[in-house]
PDB file of C-alpha atoms in Angstrom:
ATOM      1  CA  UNK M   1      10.662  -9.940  -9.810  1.00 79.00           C
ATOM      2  CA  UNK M   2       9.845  -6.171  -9.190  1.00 84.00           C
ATOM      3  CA  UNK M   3      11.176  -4.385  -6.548  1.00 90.00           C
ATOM      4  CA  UNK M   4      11.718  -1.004  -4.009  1.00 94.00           C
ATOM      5  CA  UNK M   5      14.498   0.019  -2.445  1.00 96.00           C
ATOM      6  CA  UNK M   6      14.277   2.785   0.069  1.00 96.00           C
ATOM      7  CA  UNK M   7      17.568   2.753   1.990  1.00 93.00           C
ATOM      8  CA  UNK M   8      16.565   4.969   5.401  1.00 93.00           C
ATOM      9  CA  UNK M   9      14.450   3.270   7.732  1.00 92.00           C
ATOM     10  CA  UNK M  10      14.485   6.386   9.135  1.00 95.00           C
ATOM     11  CA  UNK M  11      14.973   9.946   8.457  1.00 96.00           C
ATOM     12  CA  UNK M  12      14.912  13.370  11.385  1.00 97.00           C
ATOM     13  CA  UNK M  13      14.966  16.790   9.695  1.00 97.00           C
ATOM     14  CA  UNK M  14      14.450  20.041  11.699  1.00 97.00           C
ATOM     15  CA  UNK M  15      11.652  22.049  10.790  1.00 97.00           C
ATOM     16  CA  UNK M  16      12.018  24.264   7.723  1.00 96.00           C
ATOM     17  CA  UNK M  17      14.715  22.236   6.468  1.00 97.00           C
ATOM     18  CA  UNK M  18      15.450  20.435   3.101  1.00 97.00           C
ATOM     19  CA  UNK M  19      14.258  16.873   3.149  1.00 97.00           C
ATOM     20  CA  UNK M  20      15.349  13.791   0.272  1.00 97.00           C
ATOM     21  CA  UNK M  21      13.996  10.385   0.868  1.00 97.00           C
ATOM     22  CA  UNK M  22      15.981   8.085  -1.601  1.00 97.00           C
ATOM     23  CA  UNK M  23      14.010   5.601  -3.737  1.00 97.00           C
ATOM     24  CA  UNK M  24      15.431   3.192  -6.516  1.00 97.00           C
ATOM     25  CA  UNK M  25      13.560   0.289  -8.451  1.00 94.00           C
ATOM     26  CA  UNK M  26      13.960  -2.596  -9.986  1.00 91.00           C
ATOM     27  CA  UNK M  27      11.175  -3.341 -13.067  1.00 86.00           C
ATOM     28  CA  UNK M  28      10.877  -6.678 -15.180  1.00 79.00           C
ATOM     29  CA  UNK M  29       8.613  -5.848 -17.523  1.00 69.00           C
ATOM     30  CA  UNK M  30       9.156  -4.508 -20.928  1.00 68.00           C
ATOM     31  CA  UNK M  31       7.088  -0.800 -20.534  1.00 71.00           C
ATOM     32  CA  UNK M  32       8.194   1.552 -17.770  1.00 79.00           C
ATOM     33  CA  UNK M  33       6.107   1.086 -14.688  1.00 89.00           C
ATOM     34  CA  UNK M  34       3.930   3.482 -12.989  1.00 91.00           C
ATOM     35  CA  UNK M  35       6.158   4.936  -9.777  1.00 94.00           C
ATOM     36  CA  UNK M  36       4.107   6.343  -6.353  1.00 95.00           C
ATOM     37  CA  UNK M  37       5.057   7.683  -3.171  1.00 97.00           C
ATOM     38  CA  UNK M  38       2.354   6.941  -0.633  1.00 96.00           C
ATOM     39  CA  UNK M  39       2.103   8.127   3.025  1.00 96.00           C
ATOM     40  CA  UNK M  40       0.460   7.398   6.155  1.00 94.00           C
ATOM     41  CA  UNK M  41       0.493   9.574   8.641  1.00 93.00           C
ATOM     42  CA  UNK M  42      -0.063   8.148  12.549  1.00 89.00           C
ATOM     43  CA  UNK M  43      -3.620   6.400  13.395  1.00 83.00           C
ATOM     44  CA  UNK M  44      -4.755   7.060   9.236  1.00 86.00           C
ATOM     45  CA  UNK M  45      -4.196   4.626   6.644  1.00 85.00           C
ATOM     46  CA  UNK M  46      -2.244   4.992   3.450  1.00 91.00           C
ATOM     47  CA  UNK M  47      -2.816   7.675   1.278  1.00 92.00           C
ATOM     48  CA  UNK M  48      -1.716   8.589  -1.936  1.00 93.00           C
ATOM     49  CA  UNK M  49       0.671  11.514  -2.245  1.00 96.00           C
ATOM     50  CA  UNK M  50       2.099  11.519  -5.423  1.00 96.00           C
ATOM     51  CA  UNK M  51       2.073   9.647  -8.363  1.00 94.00           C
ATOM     52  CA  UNK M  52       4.042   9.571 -12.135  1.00 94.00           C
ATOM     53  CA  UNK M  53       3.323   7.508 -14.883  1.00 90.00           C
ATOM     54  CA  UNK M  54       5.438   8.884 -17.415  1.00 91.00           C
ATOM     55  CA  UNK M  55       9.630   8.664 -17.424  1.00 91.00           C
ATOM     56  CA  UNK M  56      11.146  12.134 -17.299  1.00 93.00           C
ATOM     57  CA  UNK M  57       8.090  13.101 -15.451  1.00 95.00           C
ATOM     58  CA  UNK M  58       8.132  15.332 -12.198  1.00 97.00           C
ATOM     59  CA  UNK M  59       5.218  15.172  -9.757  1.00 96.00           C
ATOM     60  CA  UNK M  60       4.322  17.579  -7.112  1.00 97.00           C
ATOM     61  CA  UNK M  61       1.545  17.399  -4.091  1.00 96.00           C
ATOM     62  CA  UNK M  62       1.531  19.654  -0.685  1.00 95.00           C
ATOM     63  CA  UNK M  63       5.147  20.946  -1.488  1.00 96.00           C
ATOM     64  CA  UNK M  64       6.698  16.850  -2.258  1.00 98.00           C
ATOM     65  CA  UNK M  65       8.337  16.310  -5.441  1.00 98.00           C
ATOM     66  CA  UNK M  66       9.776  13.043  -6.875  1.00 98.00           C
ATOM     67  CA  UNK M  67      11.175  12.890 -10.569  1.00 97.00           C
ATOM     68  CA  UNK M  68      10.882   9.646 -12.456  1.00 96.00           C
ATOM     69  CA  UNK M  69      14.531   9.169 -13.615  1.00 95.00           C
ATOM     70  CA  UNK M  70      14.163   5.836 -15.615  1.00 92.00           C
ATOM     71  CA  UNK M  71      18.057   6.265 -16.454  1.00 92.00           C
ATOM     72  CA  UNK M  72      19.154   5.700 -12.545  1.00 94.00           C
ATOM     73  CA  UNK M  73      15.782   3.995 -12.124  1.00 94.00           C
ATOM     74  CA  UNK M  74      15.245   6.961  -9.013  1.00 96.00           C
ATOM     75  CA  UNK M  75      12.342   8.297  -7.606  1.00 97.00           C
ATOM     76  CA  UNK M  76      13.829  10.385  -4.791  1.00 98.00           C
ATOM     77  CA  UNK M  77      10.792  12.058  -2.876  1.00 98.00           C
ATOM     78  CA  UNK M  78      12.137  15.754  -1.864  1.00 98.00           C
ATOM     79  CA  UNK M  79      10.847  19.124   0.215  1.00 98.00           C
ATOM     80  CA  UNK M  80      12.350  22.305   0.446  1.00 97.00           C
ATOM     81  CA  UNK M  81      10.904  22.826   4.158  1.00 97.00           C
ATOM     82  CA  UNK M  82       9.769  20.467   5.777  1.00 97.00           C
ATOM     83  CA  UNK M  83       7.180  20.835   8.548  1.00 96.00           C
ATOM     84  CA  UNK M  84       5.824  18.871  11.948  1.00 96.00           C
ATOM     85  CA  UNK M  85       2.709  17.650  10.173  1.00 96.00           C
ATOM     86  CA  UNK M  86       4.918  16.296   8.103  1.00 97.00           C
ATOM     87  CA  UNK M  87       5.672  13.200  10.095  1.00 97.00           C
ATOM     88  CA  UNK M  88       4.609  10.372   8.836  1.00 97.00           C
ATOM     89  CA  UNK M  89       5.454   6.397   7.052  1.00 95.00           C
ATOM     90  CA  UNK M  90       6.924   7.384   3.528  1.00 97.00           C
ATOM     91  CA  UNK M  91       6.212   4.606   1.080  1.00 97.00           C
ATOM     92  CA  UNK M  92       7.963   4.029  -2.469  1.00 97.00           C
ATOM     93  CA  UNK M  93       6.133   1.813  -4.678  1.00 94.00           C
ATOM     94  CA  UNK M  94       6.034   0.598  -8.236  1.00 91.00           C
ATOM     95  CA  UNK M  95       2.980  -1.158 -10.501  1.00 87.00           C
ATOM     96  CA  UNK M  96       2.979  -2.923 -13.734  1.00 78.00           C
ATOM     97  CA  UNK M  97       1.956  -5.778 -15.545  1.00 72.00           C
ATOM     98  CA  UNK M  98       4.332  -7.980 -15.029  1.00 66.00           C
ATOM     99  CA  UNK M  99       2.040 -10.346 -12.284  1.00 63.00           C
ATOM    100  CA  UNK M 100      -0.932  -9.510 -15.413  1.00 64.00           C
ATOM    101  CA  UNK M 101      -2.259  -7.055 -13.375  1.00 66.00           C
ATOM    102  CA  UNK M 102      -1.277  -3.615 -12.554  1.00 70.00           C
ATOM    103  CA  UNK M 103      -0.133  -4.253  -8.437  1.00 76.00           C
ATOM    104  CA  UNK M 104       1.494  -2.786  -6.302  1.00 85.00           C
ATOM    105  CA  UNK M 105       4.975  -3.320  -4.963  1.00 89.00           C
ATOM    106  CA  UNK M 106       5.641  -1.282  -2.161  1.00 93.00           C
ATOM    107  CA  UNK M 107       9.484  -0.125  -0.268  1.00 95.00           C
ATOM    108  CA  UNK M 108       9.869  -1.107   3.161  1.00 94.00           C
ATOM    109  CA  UNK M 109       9.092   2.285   3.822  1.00 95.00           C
ATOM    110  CA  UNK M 110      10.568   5.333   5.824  1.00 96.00           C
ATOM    111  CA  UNK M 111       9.638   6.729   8.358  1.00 96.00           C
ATOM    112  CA  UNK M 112       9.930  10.768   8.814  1.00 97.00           C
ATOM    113  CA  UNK M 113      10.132  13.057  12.075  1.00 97.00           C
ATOM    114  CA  UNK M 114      10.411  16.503  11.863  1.00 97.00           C
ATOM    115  CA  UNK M 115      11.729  18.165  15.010  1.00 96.00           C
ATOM    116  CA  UNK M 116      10.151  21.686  15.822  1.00 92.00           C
TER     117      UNK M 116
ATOM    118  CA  UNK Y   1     -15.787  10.034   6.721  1.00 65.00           C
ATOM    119  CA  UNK Y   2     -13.576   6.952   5.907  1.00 70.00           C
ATOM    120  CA  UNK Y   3     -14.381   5.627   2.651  1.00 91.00           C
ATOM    121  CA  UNK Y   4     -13.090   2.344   2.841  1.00 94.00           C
ATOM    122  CA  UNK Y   5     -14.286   0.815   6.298  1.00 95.00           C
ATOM    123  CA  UNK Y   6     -12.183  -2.291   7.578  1.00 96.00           C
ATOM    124  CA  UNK Y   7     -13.423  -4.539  10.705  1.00 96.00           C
ATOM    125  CA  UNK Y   8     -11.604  -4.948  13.415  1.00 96.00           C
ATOM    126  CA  UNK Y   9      -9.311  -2.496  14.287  1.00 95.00           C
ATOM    127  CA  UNK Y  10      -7.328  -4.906  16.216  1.00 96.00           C
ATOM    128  CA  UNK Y  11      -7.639  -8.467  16.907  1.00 96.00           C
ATOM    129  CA  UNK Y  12      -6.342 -10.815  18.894  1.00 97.00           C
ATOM    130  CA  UNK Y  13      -6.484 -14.627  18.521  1.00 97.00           C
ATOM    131  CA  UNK Y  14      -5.626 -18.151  19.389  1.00 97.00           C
ATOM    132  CA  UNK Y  15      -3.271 -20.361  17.142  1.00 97.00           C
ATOM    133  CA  UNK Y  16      -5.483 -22.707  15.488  1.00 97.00           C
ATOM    134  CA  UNK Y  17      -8.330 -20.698  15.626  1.00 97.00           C
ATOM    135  CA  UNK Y  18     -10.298 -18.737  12.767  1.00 97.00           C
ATOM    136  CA  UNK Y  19     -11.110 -15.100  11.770  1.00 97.00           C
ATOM    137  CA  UNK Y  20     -12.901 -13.028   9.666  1.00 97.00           C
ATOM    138  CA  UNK Y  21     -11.202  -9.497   8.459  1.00 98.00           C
ATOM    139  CA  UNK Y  22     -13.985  -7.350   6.747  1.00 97.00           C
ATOM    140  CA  UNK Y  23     -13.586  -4.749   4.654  1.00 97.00           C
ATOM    141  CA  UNK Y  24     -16.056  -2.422   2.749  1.00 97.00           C
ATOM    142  CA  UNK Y  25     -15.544   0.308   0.189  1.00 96.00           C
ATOM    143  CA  UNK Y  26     -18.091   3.118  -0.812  1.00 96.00           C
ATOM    144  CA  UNK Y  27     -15.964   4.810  -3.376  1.00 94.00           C
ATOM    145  CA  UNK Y  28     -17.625   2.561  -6.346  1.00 94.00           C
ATOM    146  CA  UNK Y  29     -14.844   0.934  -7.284  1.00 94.00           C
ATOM    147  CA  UNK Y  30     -14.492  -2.303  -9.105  1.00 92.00           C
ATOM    148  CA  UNK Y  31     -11.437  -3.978  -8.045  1.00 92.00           C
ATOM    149  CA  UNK Y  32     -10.872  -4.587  -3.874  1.00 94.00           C
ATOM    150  CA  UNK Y  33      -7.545  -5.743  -2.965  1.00 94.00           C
ATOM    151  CA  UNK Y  34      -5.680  -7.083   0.392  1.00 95.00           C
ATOM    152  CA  UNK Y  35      -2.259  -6.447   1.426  1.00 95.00           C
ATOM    153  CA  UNK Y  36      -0.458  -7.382   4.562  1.00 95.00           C
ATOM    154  CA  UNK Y  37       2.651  -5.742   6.385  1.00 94.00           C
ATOM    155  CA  UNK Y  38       4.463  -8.072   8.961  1.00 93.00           C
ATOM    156  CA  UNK Y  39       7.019  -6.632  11.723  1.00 85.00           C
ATOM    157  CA  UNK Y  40       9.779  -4.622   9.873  1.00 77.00           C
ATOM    158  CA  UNK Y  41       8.639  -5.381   6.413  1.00 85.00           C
ATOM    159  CA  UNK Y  42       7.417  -4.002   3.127  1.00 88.00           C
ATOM    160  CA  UNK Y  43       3.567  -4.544   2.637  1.00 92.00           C
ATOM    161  CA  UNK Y  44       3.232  -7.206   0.722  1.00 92.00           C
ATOM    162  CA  UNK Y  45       0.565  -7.936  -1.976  1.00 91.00           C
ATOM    163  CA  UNK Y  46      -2.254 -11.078  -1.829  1.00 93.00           C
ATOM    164  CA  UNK Y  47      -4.908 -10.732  -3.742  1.00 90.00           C
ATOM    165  CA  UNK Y  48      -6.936  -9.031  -5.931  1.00 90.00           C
ATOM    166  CA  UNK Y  49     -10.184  -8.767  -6.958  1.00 91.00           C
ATOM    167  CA  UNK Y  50     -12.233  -7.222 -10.270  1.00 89.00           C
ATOM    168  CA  UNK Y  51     -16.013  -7.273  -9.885  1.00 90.00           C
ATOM    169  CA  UNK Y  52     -16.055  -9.983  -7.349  1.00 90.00           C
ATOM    170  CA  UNK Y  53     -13.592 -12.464  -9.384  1.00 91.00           C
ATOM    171  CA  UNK Y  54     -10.171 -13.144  -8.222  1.00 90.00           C
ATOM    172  CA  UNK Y  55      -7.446 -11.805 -10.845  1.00 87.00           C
ATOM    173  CA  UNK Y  56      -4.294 -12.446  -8.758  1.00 85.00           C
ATOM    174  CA  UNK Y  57      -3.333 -14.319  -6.160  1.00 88.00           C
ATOM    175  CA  UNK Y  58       0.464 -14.429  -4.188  1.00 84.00           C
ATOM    176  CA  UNK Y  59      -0.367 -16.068  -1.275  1.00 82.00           C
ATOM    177  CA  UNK Y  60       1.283 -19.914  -1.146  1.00 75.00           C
ATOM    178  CA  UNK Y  61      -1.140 -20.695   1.895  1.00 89.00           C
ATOM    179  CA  UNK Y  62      -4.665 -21.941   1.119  1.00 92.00           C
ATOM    180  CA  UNK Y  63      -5.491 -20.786   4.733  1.00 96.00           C
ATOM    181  CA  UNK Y  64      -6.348 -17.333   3.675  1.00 96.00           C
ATOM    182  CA  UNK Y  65      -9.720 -17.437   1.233  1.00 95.00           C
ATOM    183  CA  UNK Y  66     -10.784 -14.248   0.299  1.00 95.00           C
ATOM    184  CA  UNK Y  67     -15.076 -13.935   0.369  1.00 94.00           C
ATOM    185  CA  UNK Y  68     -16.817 -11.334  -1.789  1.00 93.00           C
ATOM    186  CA  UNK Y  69     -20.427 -11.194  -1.340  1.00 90.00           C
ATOM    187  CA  UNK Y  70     -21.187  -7.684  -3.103  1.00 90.00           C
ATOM    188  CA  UNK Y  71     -18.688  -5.790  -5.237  1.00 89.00           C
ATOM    189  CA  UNK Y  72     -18.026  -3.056  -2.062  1.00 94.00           C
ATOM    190  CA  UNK Y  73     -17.370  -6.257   0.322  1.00 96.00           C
ATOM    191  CA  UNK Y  74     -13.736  -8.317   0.136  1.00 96.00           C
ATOM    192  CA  UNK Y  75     -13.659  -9.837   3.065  1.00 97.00           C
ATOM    193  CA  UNK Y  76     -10.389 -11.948   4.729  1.00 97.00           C
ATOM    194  CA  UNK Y  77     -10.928 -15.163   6.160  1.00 97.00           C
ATOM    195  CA  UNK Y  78      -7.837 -17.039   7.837  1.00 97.00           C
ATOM    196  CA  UNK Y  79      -8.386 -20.076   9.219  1.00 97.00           C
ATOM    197  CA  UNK Y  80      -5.690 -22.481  11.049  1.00 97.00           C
ATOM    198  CA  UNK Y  81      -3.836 -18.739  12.882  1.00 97.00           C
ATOM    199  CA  UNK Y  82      -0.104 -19.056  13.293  1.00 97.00           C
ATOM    200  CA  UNK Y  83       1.806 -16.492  15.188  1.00 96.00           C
ATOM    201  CA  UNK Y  84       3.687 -16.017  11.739  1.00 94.00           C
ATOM    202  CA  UNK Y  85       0.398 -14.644  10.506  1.00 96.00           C
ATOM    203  CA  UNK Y  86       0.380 -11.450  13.080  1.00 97.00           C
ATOM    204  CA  UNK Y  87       0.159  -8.347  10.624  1.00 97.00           C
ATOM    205  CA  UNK Y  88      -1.508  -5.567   9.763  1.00 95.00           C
ATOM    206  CA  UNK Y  89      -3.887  -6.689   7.036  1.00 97.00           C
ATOM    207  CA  UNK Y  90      -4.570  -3.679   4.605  1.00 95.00           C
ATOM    208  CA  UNK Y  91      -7.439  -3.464   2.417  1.00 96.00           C
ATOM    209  CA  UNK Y  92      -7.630  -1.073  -0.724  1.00 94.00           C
ATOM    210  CA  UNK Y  93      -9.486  -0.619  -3.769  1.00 94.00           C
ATOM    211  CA  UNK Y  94      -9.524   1.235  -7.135  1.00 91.00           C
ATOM    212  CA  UNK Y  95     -11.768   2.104 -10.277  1.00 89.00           C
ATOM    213  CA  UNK Y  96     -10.188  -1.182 -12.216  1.00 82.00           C
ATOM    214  CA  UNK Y  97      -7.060  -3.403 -11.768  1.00 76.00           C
ATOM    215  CA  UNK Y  98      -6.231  -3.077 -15.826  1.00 68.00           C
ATOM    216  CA  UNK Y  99      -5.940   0.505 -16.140  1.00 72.00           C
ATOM    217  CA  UNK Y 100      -2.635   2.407 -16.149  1.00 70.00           C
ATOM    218  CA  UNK Y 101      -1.921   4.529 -13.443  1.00 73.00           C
ATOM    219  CA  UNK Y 102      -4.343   2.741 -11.437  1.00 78.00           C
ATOM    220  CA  UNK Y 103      -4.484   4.530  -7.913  1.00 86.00           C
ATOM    221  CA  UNK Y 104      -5.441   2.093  -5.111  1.00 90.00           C
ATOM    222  CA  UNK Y 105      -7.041   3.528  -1.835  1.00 92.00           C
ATOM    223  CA  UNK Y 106      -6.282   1.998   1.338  1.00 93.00           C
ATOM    224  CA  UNK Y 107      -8.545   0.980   4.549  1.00 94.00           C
ATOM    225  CA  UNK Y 108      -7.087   1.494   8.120  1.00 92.00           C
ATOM    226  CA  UNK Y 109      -5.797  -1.872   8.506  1.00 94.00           C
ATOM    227  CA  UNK Y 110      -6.655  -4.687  10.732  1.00 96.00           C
ATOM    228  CA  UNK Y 111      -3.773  -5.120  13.109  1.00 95.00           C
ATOM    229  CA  UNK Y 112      -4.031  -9.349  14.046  1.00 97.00           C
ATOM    230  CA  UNK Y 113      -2.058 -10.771  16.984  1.00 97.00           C
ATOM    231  CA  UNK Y 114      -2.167 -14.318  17.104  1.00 97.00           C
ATOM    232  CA  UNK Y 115      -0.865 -15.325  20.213  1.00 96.00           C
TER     233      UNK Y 115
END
């Protein structure tokens, strides 16, 4: 089946650093699936943050990028400077049709603190 | 104002016992979903729903029946609790589960401690 890899658990970046969250999938079905990075920052639910449906594809929201790289099947999430209301859950996750409908399959997810 | 509305926040319950997780969405969407993320795991899909009919289902246990009385309203019922079952119980929806790119929006969650 489909899966999401995100190796750090967690990650602690000064403030106004460089930040890379590392994000690889596995995909079973034919097409190329849809990739997202969702957050959720503490006491809010998940939010969307970014999302790409297209391979090759770079997406960008409040200073995040991730680039869909189908050839090392990577969607690393990155910031140039990072801030303290940055801290939150990062989540990886993938969708397509393999189940017959487009669900979600999320990362174990990690988790971000940014030290002032 | 939070668009999708999920009842309780936090729950506590017996093993053996029964409860209801509601959730509500005023985005107009037509699909309503339910995840749930155990201790140190991914969250992990259950179901899904498009205008009130189930379209997916990856949940082995028959204890957890899903109950949609409008298209806003997916509610959670788990009957026969286990401690195993102690999660946070997400609810989401989106504009359709067929479409591309679908984006799903997510509740709070319902954190459930069965004890």
């Amino acid at each position: 089946g489909d899966s999401v890899t995100q190796t750090e658990g967690q990650v602690t970046v000064s403030e106004s650093k460089s930040l890379i969250i590392n994000c690889t999938y596995s995909a079973t079905s034919i097409g190329y699936p849809n990739l997202f990075w969702y957050v959720r920052y503490p006491g809010e639910g998940l939010q969307l943050l970014l999302k790409v449906i297209t391979a090759g594809q770079k997406g960008s929201s409040r200073g995040f990028e991730a680039t869909y790289n189908k050839e090392a099947t990577s969607f690393h999430l990155q910031k140039a400077s990072v801030q303290e209301s940055d801290s939150a859950v990062y989540y990886c996750a993938l969708s397509d049709l393999s189940s017959g409908s487009w669900q979600l399959i999320f990362g174990s997810g990690t988790q971000l603190t940014v030290m002032p | 104002d939070p668009k999708i509305i999920q009842k309780p926040k936090y729950l506590v319950a017996v093993t053996g016992s029964e409860k209801i997780l509601i959730c509500e969405q005023y985005l107009g969407h037509n699909a309503m979903y339910w995840y749930r993320q155990s201790a140190k795991k991914p969250l992990e899909f259950m179901f899904s729903y498009s205008y009130q009919k189930l379209m997916d289902n990856q949940t082995a246990s028959s204890r957890f029946q899903p109950q949609s009385s409008k298209k806003n309203h997916l509610d959670l019922q788990i009957t026969a609790l286990k401690p195993d079952d102690s999660a946070t119980y997400f609810c989401a929806s989106s504009q359709d589960t067929m479409i591309s790119g679908n984006t799903l929006y997510f509740g709070e969650g319902s954190r459930l401690i069965v004890v």
